[in-house]
Structure formats: C-alpha cells, structure tokens
Amino acid sequence: MIRSLNKLILNNLIIKKNNITIPYNNYKFPININNFIYRNFSNNNKNENNDELFNKSSIPPNIVFRLNLMGKKSKELRNMIDSNMGLGQSEIKKISKELQETAEPLGYFNDLIEKLKELKELQTMLIEETDEDGKQMIKSDINKLKQEEIEPLEKQLLFSLLPGSKDDAGDAILEIRAGTGGSEAQLFTQDVYEMYRSYCLQKGWTFEPLELSVTEVGGYRDVTVSVSGKGVFGFLKYESGVHRVQRVPLTETQGRIHTSTITVAILPEPKDVDIQIHERDLKVDIYRSSGNGGQSVNTTDSAVRITHLPTGITVAMQDERSQHQNRSKAMKILKARIYEKERIRLQNERVNERNAQIGSALRSERIRTYNYPQDRITDHRVSINGNLNSCMNSDGLESFIDEILVEFHTKELEELLS
C-alpha cells in the first residue's frame, strides 16, 4: 500500500531536476523512494527543519528524520485529497488509512516540537538574564518543562511509532519461581510477587493468583498469576528473565551477603480464538490433593493434572476445593504456556537475530540485580539503575519499568529504520 501511495504522490508532483521540470512518468524512479520524496517536496525548506531542536532530545536523529518525512508526506497526501485531483475511491481509502495510522505519532511529534521551542526560548533567556534570582526562576521552569512535558511526550512518541503486536494490548500470565539460594530465594520470590502485585494494582489491572506454592519458611516456591487490563503484556514483557538478589538473610548471624536468584516469566494470555486445544490431545489425571489447603484437602479427589500430549507440557492444580475449579485454572495456565511456546518458535523463525535471542533467552538470562546493601536495583540489559526501596515498597517500579521500555523501544525503532 505504501509503495502505491508513494507512486501516487509522485504522479501528482512537479519534480525539478537540473532546473528542468519533468513529469514523474519520464523520470527514472529512485531506489529509496521515501528519501526521494523527502528531498523533493515543494514545502521542504529550512524553516521546517527541526533537527536543531532535537539535539538534546532522547529521540535519535534517524527517527527525527523519518518523522520529518512522515509529516511532509502526510501534508502532501492531505493536499491531494483537499484539491480533488480526480482520485478514485480505492486511492482515497488508501490515503485515508495511512493518514489515520500516522495521526497519533505526528500529533506527539508536533506537540514535542512546540515544547522544544519553548525550551530553546527559556535557554536563551537564561543566557541573557543577569539577575541571579531571575536565573533560578528560569532554571526551575526549564526543569519543570523537561520533566512534566518533554520527557512524557518523548515516551508517548516512541511508543506510538512501534508496530504494535496483538499480544501487547492483551492480558498476561505472570510466573515467578525460586531458583538458586534455598530458603532465601523462596523468601525473595514472595517479595517480588508483592512488588508486582502493588505495581499491577497501581496500574488499575486485575491481579488474580492462580497458584501459590507456600514453603515452610514462609516464602513461595513458585507463583502463577493472571494479570488482566489494558496493555498488560506490552508493559510487562521485558520483565522475563533471571532476577538476582544480594542481601543479608535474616538468619545470617555474621552479616554476610548472600546471592540468590529467581526466574520471572511473562506469557501472553491467549484468547480462545488464538489457540485451540482438542480434548483428544489431553491426558487428565485426577488425584487427592496434599499439603496446606482447605477442609477438602486429603479427603476428595479434587486435584487435577493435565498433560498436553503433542508438546509434553504439564500443569497441575490443587489450590481449589472443587475439581472443576482446579481444571479451569489448569487449562488457563496450559493455554498460556502452549501459546508462548508457539509464539517463541515463530519469533525465532521470522525476526532478526537480536529479537530471536530475546525470545529464546528470556528464562535463562540474568537481567536484573537487587542490591540491598547499596539500595540499588540495576537492569543489566539497558544499564539503568533505580532506588531499590522505592521499587519494592512504593511507586518507584512504574518509572523504572517505563525507562526500560523507552530504551528497548528506541533500539527496536533504530533497527527497524536501519
């Protein structure tokens, strides 16, 4: 569609080359059509060049270039529709669709340009100001403009540019498992569970525990949770991996720091239309539940173990008193695990090497360290540090995750545009 629109634009432009006007159909078509359109638009002048404004912005230059191109192309498409130059219904439909797809990022881009202009004016005023109190007021205005308006716009712009995955807007299954470190890893599993629970509730999402395996020391051996709400998987998908904790356990008498690990997995929760599981492919075992539980534990055959024969994936559930409830929860988890396995297989086949590595290393790669003695949390993939106490006990995790998303989205955009 984009190629045909590019051709449509060029067919209705007067192209100047060597001071001679040449109709499009007599001009040799260039290889990089978007760059050609960008250089030859009649409204391409220095006043509309925004590169200078973005010198101190977090938006990379190549993305700014593409946004400038997108804006000029969008303007030309609108001119074509407004001028009634004999376009057919199919051409108008294609143009309208592209204008609709680019409206959101261009809206953020134009808003950001205005704010960057304000910033430039304030910086000029700061240089010219001679009064010290005046300088402090201007500096305060600059910081407020950056933190409250420019930085949020930059994030929104980057998010709007990425090609959306159908999974990003949907719900997710969160799995947390204790790794190396014994009881300390189990206690930390509970801490991270509480951290994510607070984050999800703060975002207004539904946080529904499906399985909690409590240990004798009071922590969790493993946890499975269903998280539902707007854009859950898109926000949480980069949390998958090995999380390492460094701290002095409560049982440590000599003050030595111990290192333990847990694993976090974020699985997109498929809708019924995304995945079909046939009864003939399932092996269902019913058995008597054991361990801590309600009055029905050890008295009725309510526990359920379901095995998906084609993949060998098995899920066991005994948390509920009724066999029906346990089967329903087990199927929910089973669907998510089967869907995630297939999603990663397709990802490894289709995407570039970097994304394939992300998909295959999610559960084995050490992505984060929680350093309690230094009150620091570090994401090793993007080299971002945060305040540990704020992330674990208050609202600091939201801004920490947002920073990570910006870094990943920027890298993905740069790769898409390279």
XYZ file of C-alpha atoms in Angstrom:
418
model
C 0.000 0.000 0.000
C 2.792 2.435 0.940
C 4.598 1.922 -2.374
C 1.433 2.619 -4.347
C 0.806 5.763 -2.273
C 4.357 6.963 -2.881
C 3.849 6.483 -6.615
C 0.517 8.272 -6.376
C 2.143 11.271 -4.693
C 4.931 11.445 -7.264
C 2.449 11.231 -10.117
C 0.923 14.474 -8.859
C 4.117 16.397 -8.185
C 6.260 18.533 -10.445
C 9.804 17.281 -9.953
C 12.669 19.629 -10.584
C 15.984 18.280 -11.723
C 18.769 20.375 -13.224
C 16.307 23.328 -13.437
C 14.073 21.378 -15.810
C 10.585 20.299 -14.772
C 9.980 16.658 -15.615
C 6.709 14.775 -15.205
C 7.025 11.712 -12.962
C 6.457 9.116 -15.690
C 9.523 10.446 -17.619
C 11.774 10.377 -14.562
C 13.817 7.306 -13.613
C 12.397 6.015 -10.348
C 14.952 6.131 -7.487
C 15.712 3.131 -5.279
C 14.970 4.921 -1.984
C 11.602 6.428 -2.793
C 10.949 7.832 0.696
C 14.226 9.766 0.697
C 13.427 10.977 -2.814
C 10.021 12.272 -1.721
C 11.618 13.886 1.331
C 14.194 15.784 -0.751
C 11.779 16.849 -3.472
C 8.679 18.000 -1.626
C 7.887 21.565 -2.585
C 7.381 22.530 1.082
C 10.806 21.266 2.138
C 12.539 24.388 3.405
C 14.879 25.366 6.199
C 12.131 26.817 8.384
C 10.595 23.356 8.697
C 13.860 21.607 9.544
C 13.538 20.561 13.188
C 16.885 18.786 13.548
C 18.391 21.558 15.686
C 15.593 21.382 18.220
C 16.242 17.672 18.803
C 19.971 17.986 19.550
C 19.347 17.445 23.276
C 16.296 15.231 22.910
C 16.282 11.480 23.629
C 14.765 10.867 20.172
C 17.571 9.552 17.869
C 18.375 11.616 14.721
C 17.330 8.872 12.287
C 13.902 8.704 13.929
C 13.578 12.509 13.741
C 14.448 12.279 10.037
C 11.710 9.708 9.463
C 9.194 11.754 11.401
C 10.006 14.811 9.296
C 9.492 12.652 6.230
C 6.237 11.313 7.637
C 4.977 14.834 8.315
C 5.796 16.130 4.833
C 4.289 13.083 3.206
C 1.142 13.384 5.337
C 0.803 17.055 4.363
C 1.101 16.223 0.691
C -1.492 13.447 1.000
C -3.923 15.851 2.649
C -3.335 18.403 -0.114
C -4.151 15.752 -2.701
C -7.474 14.944 -1.040
C -8.366 18.615 -0.467
C -7.585 19.607 -4.071
C -9.970 16.973 -5.535
C -7.495 15.915 -8.201
C -9.658 13.110 -9.555
C -8.667 10.346 -7.129
C -10.614 7.109 -7.222
C -12.397 5.673 -4.186
C -9.740 2.987 -3.649
C -6.959 5.621 -3.717
C -8.843 7.876 -1.271
C -9.360 4.865 1.019
C -5.628 4.035 0.990
C -4.665 7.646 1.664
C -7.188 7.963 4.491
C -5.872 4.780 6.093
C -2.261 5.993 6.038
C -3.278 9.399 7.407
C -5.117 7.673 10.240
C -2.112 5.436 11.039
C 0.286 8.392 11.199
C -2.026 10.807 13.051
C -1.033 9.717 16.565
C 2.799 9.814 16.190
C 2.628 13.071 14.206
C 0.429 14.583 16.900
C 3.015 13.749 19.568
C 5.827 14.902 17.258
C 4.255 18.299 16.627
C 3.482 18.771 20.334
C 7.077 17.871 21.143
C 8.391 20.397 18.608
C 6.390 23.161 20.300
C 7.721 22.189 23.728
C 11.301 22.046 22.419
C 10.818 25.539 21.001
C 9.691 26.687 24.444
C 12.782 25.048 25.930
C 15.036 26.815 23.439
C 13.465 30.167 24.303
C 13.952 29.559 28.027
C 17.586 28.586 27.473
C 18.143 31.807 25.513
C 16.509 33.799 28.317
C 18.778 32.071 30.834
C 21.875 33.156 28.924
C 20.667 36.755 28.657
C 19.410 37.027 32.254
C 21.780 38.896 34.591
C 19.797 38.774 37.843
C 20.606 35.684 39.963
C 17.025 35.276 41.234
C 15.794 35.522 37.656
C 18.244 32.814 36.601
C 16.977 30.474 39.331
C 13.366 31.004 38.254
C 14.222 30.237 34.628
C 16.180 27.106 35.645
C 13.166 25.942 37.637
C 10.913 26.495 34.607
C 13.349 24.557 32.396
C 13.424 21.562 34.756
C 9.644 21.564 35.076
C 9.191 21.728 31.296
C 11.593 18.822 30.757
C 10.201 16.556 33.463
C 6.490 17.244 33.155
C 6.031 17.807 29.432
C 9.013 16.962 27.198
C 10.021 13.602 28.688
C 6.444 12.204 28.779
C 5.922 13.327 25.157
C 9.142 11.595 24.080
C 7.955 8.333 25.658
C 4.498 8.585 24.081
C 6.046 9.338 20.699
C 8.343 6.306 20.787
C 5.520 4.006 21.926
C 3.252 5.242 19.125
C 5.864 4.572 16.426
C 6.438 0.893 17.184
C 4.453 -1.583 15.104
C 2.003 -2.992 17.611
C 1.829 -6.682 18.427
C -1.615 -8.117 19.036
C -0.228 -9.602 22.253
C 0.923 -6.229 23.650
C -2.606 -4.959 24.211
C -3.767 -8.141 25.932
C -3.564 -9.870 29.301
C -0.658 -11.904 30.661
C 0.263 -14.833 32.882
C 2.988 -13.980 35.412
C 5.121 -16.864 36.697
C 7.722 -16.425 39.470
C 9.897 -19.349 40.605
C 12.589 -19.638 43.257
C 15.995 -20.521 41.786
C 19.346 -20.957 43.499
C 19.659 -19.896 47.111
C 17.302 -22.189 49.002
C 15.007 -20.538 51.546
C 16.370 -17.069 50.752
C 15.321 -17.475 47.095
C 11.854 -18.570 48.265
C 11.504 -15.512 50.507
C 12.615 -13.252 47.668
C 10.033 -14.889 45.377
C 7.388 -13.656 47.804
C 8.943 -10.161 47.889
C 8.904 -9.901 44.087
C 5.347 -11.238 43.991
C 4.293 -8.419 46.339
C 6.268 -5.900 44.252
C 4.434 -6.861 41.049
C 1.083 -7.031 42.871
C 1.489 -3.419 44.041
C 2.567 -2.320 40.552
C -0.401 -4.009 38.849
C -2.932 -2.611 41.309
C -1.411 0.838 40.876
C -1.924 0.490 37.095
C -5.571 -0.420 37.704
C -5.148 -4.016 36.488
C -6.792 -7.152 37.859
C -4.297 -9.346 39.742
C -5.626 -12.896 40.184
C -3.356 -15.520 41.826
C -3.842 -18.902 40.144
C -1.285 -20.936 42.063
C 0.751 -20.221 45.220
C 3.199 -22.846 46.457
C 3.952 -21.820 50.054
C 7.105 -23.155 51.748
C 7.825 -23.924 55.383
C 9.968 -20.785 55.759
C 7.023 -18.631 54.715
C 8.124 -17.752 51.190
C 6.922 -19.112 47.850
C 8.445 -21.929 45.826
C 6.549 -20.755 42.750
C 3.667 -18.431 41.931
C 1.362 -18.164 38.923
C -0.853 -15.108 38.467
C -3.308 -13.945 35.812
C -2.979 -10.205 35.157
C -5.671 -8.537 33.067
C -6.096 -4.953 31.918
C -5.207 -2.571 29.122
C -1.760 -3.253 27.624
C -0.627 -5.646 30.360
C 1.684 -7.816 28.233
C 3.191 -4.800 26.483
C 4.235 -3.279 29.811
C 5.461 -6.493 31.454
C 7.045 -8.490 28.622
C 10.602 -7.266 29.307
C 10.403 -8.443 32.937
C 11.079 -12.034 31.871
C 14.442 -13.458 32.874
C 16.621 -14.248 35.874
C 16.405 -11.768 38.757
C 19.326 -11.839 41.224
C 19.175 -10.608 44.820
C 22.121 -9.672 47.043
C 21.296 -9.164 50.713
C 21.954 -10.368 54.262
C 19.359 -13.033 55.189
C 17.522 -12.682 58.493
C 19.061 -15.977 59.618
C 22.627 -14.800 58.880
C 24.403 -14.118 62.204
C 27.711 -12.820 60.829
C 26.335 -10.232 58.428
C 27.483 -11.966 55.245
C 25.783 -11.036 51.974
C 24.145 -13.961 50.166
C 23.310 -14.116 46.451
C 20.132 -15.862 45.320
C 18.154 -15.976 42.092
C 14.576 -16.329 40.947
C 13.086 -16.559 37.457
C 10.253 -14.442 36.119
C 8.274 -15.388 33.008
C 5.625 -13.219 31.343
C 3.366 -15.161 28.974
C 0.714 -13.540 26.777
C -2.652 -14.932 27.793
C -4.263 -16.177 24.595
C -7.889 -15.666 23.727
C -9.905 -18.709 22.731
C -9.618 -17.658 19.084
C -5.791 -17.617 19.321
C -5.312 -21.237 20.288
C -7.373 -24.410 20.029
C -6.745 -27.433 22.226
C -8.529 -30.659 21.349
C -9.711 -32.981 24.116
C -8.061 -35.897 22.331
C -4.682 -34.211 22.866
C -5.113 -34.014 26.641
C -4.320 -36.532 29.355
C -6.192 -35.612 32.558
C -5.275 -37.197 35.898
C -7.461 -36.724 38.972
C -5.890 -37.355 42.365
C -6.191 -36.491 46.033
C -4.712 -33.104 46.921
C -1.978 -32.808 49.540
C -0.336 -30.146 51.693
C -1.831 -26.976 53.120
C -5.337 -26.175 51.992
C -8.994 -26.131 52.924
C -11.132 -28.750 54.632
C -11.439 -30.816 51.471
C -7.683 -31.404 51.175
C -6.794 -35.088 51.530
C -10.495 -36.058 51.628
C -11.637 -35.737 47.990
C -10.136 -36.334 44.548
C -10.112 -32.640 43.594
C -6.537 -32.135 42.350
C -6.050 -32.091 38.579
C -3.010 -32.748 36.408
C -3.367 -32.006 32.679
C -0.761 -33.027 30.096
C -0.827 -31.730 26.527
C 0.408 -34.774 24.634
C 1.730 -33.064 21.443
C 4.010 -30.694 23.402
C 4.517 -32.616 26.653
C 3.546 -29.527 28.687
C 2.028 -30.462 32.066
C 0.120 -28.327 34.567
C -1.039 -29.483 37.997
C -3.529 -27.596 40.173
C -4.873 -28.349 43.638
C -5.471 -24.935 45.218
C -9.269 -25.022 44.899
C -11.692 -27.328 46.681
C -13.541 -28.450 43.575
C -12.182 -30.495 40.712
C -13.972 -28.194 38.240
C -12.257 -25.049 39.572
C -8.831 -26.695 39.549
C -9.350 -27.920 35.985
C -10.409 -24.425 34.845
C -7.306 -22.799 36.353
C -5.024 -25.538 34.995
C -6.401 -25.077 31.474
C -5.840 -21.320 31.664
C -2.161 -21.826 32.507
C -1.774 -24.646 29.973
C -3.136 -22.491 27.136
C -0.752 -19.677 28.014
C 2.289 -21.988 28.070
C 1.391 -23.644 24.758
C 0.747 -20.257 23.166
C 4.050 -18.870 24.455
C 5.976 -21.877 23.142
C 4.478 -21.429 19.679
C 4.970 -17.644 19.810
C 8.675 -18.034 20.552
C 9.070 -20.685 17.821
C 7.569 -18.339 15.231
C 9.581 -15.422 16.583
C 12.834 -17.362 16.196
C 11.943 -18.170 12.613
C 10.853 -14.727 11.472
C 12.606 -11.966 13.343
C 16.222 -10.843 13.241
C 18.915 -12.388 15.393
C 18.607 -9.955 18.268
C 14.874 -10.427 18.721
C 15.291 -14.166 18.375
C 17.834 -14.095 21.207
C 15.425 -12.105 23.361
C 12.763 -14.707 22.713
C 14.936 -17.722 23.494
C 16.902 -16.335 26.432
C 14.073 -14.838 28.455
C 14.198 -17.539 31.119
C 17.959 -18.043 31.326
C 19.443 -14.559 31.047
C 20.308 -12.588 34.195
C 18.527 -9.349 33.539
C 18.379 -7.611 36.921
C 20.143 -7.333 40.273
C 18.531 -6.214 43.533
C 21.398 -4.970 45.726
C 20.009 -4.390 49.222
C 23.198 -3.149 50.957
C 23.528 -0.369 48.339
C 19.749 0.205 47.987
C 20.130 -0.157 44.215
C 18.249 -2.038 41.512
C 20.055 -2.483 38.173
C 18.762 -3.658 34.814
C 21.821 -5.078 33.046
C 20.354 -5.112 29.532
C 19.999 -1.332 29.276
C 22.280 -0.228 32.171
C 19.561 1.545 34.145
C 19.769 1.981 37.940
C 16.950 2.779 40.338
C 16.218 3.114 44.031
C 15.571 -0.388 45.372
C 13.412 0.559 48.347
C 11.215 2.758 46.147
C 10.723 -0.028 43.581
C 9.938 -2.697 46.177
C 7.780 -0.719 48.585
C 6.236 2.253 46.791
C 5.553 3.536 43.270
C 9.159 3.567 42.002
C 8.744 0.411 39.902
C 6.449 2.169 37.419
C 9.021 4.804 36.422
C 11.784 2.143 36.428
C 9.837 -0.079 34.003
C 8.942 2.970 31.878
C 12.659 3.818 31.495
C 13.406 0.243 30.401
C 10.548 0.313 27.877
C 11.865 3.561 26.372
C 15.339 2.042 25.914
C 14.026 -1.139 24.309
C 11.569 0.717 22.082
C 14.272 3.131 20.925
C 16.582 0.237 19.994
C 13.794 -1.574 18.180
C 12.904 1.563 16.217
C 16.534 2.167 15.247
C 16.788 -1.414 13.986
C 13.541 -1.105 12.035
C 14.755 2.111 10.403
C 18.337 0.983 9.710
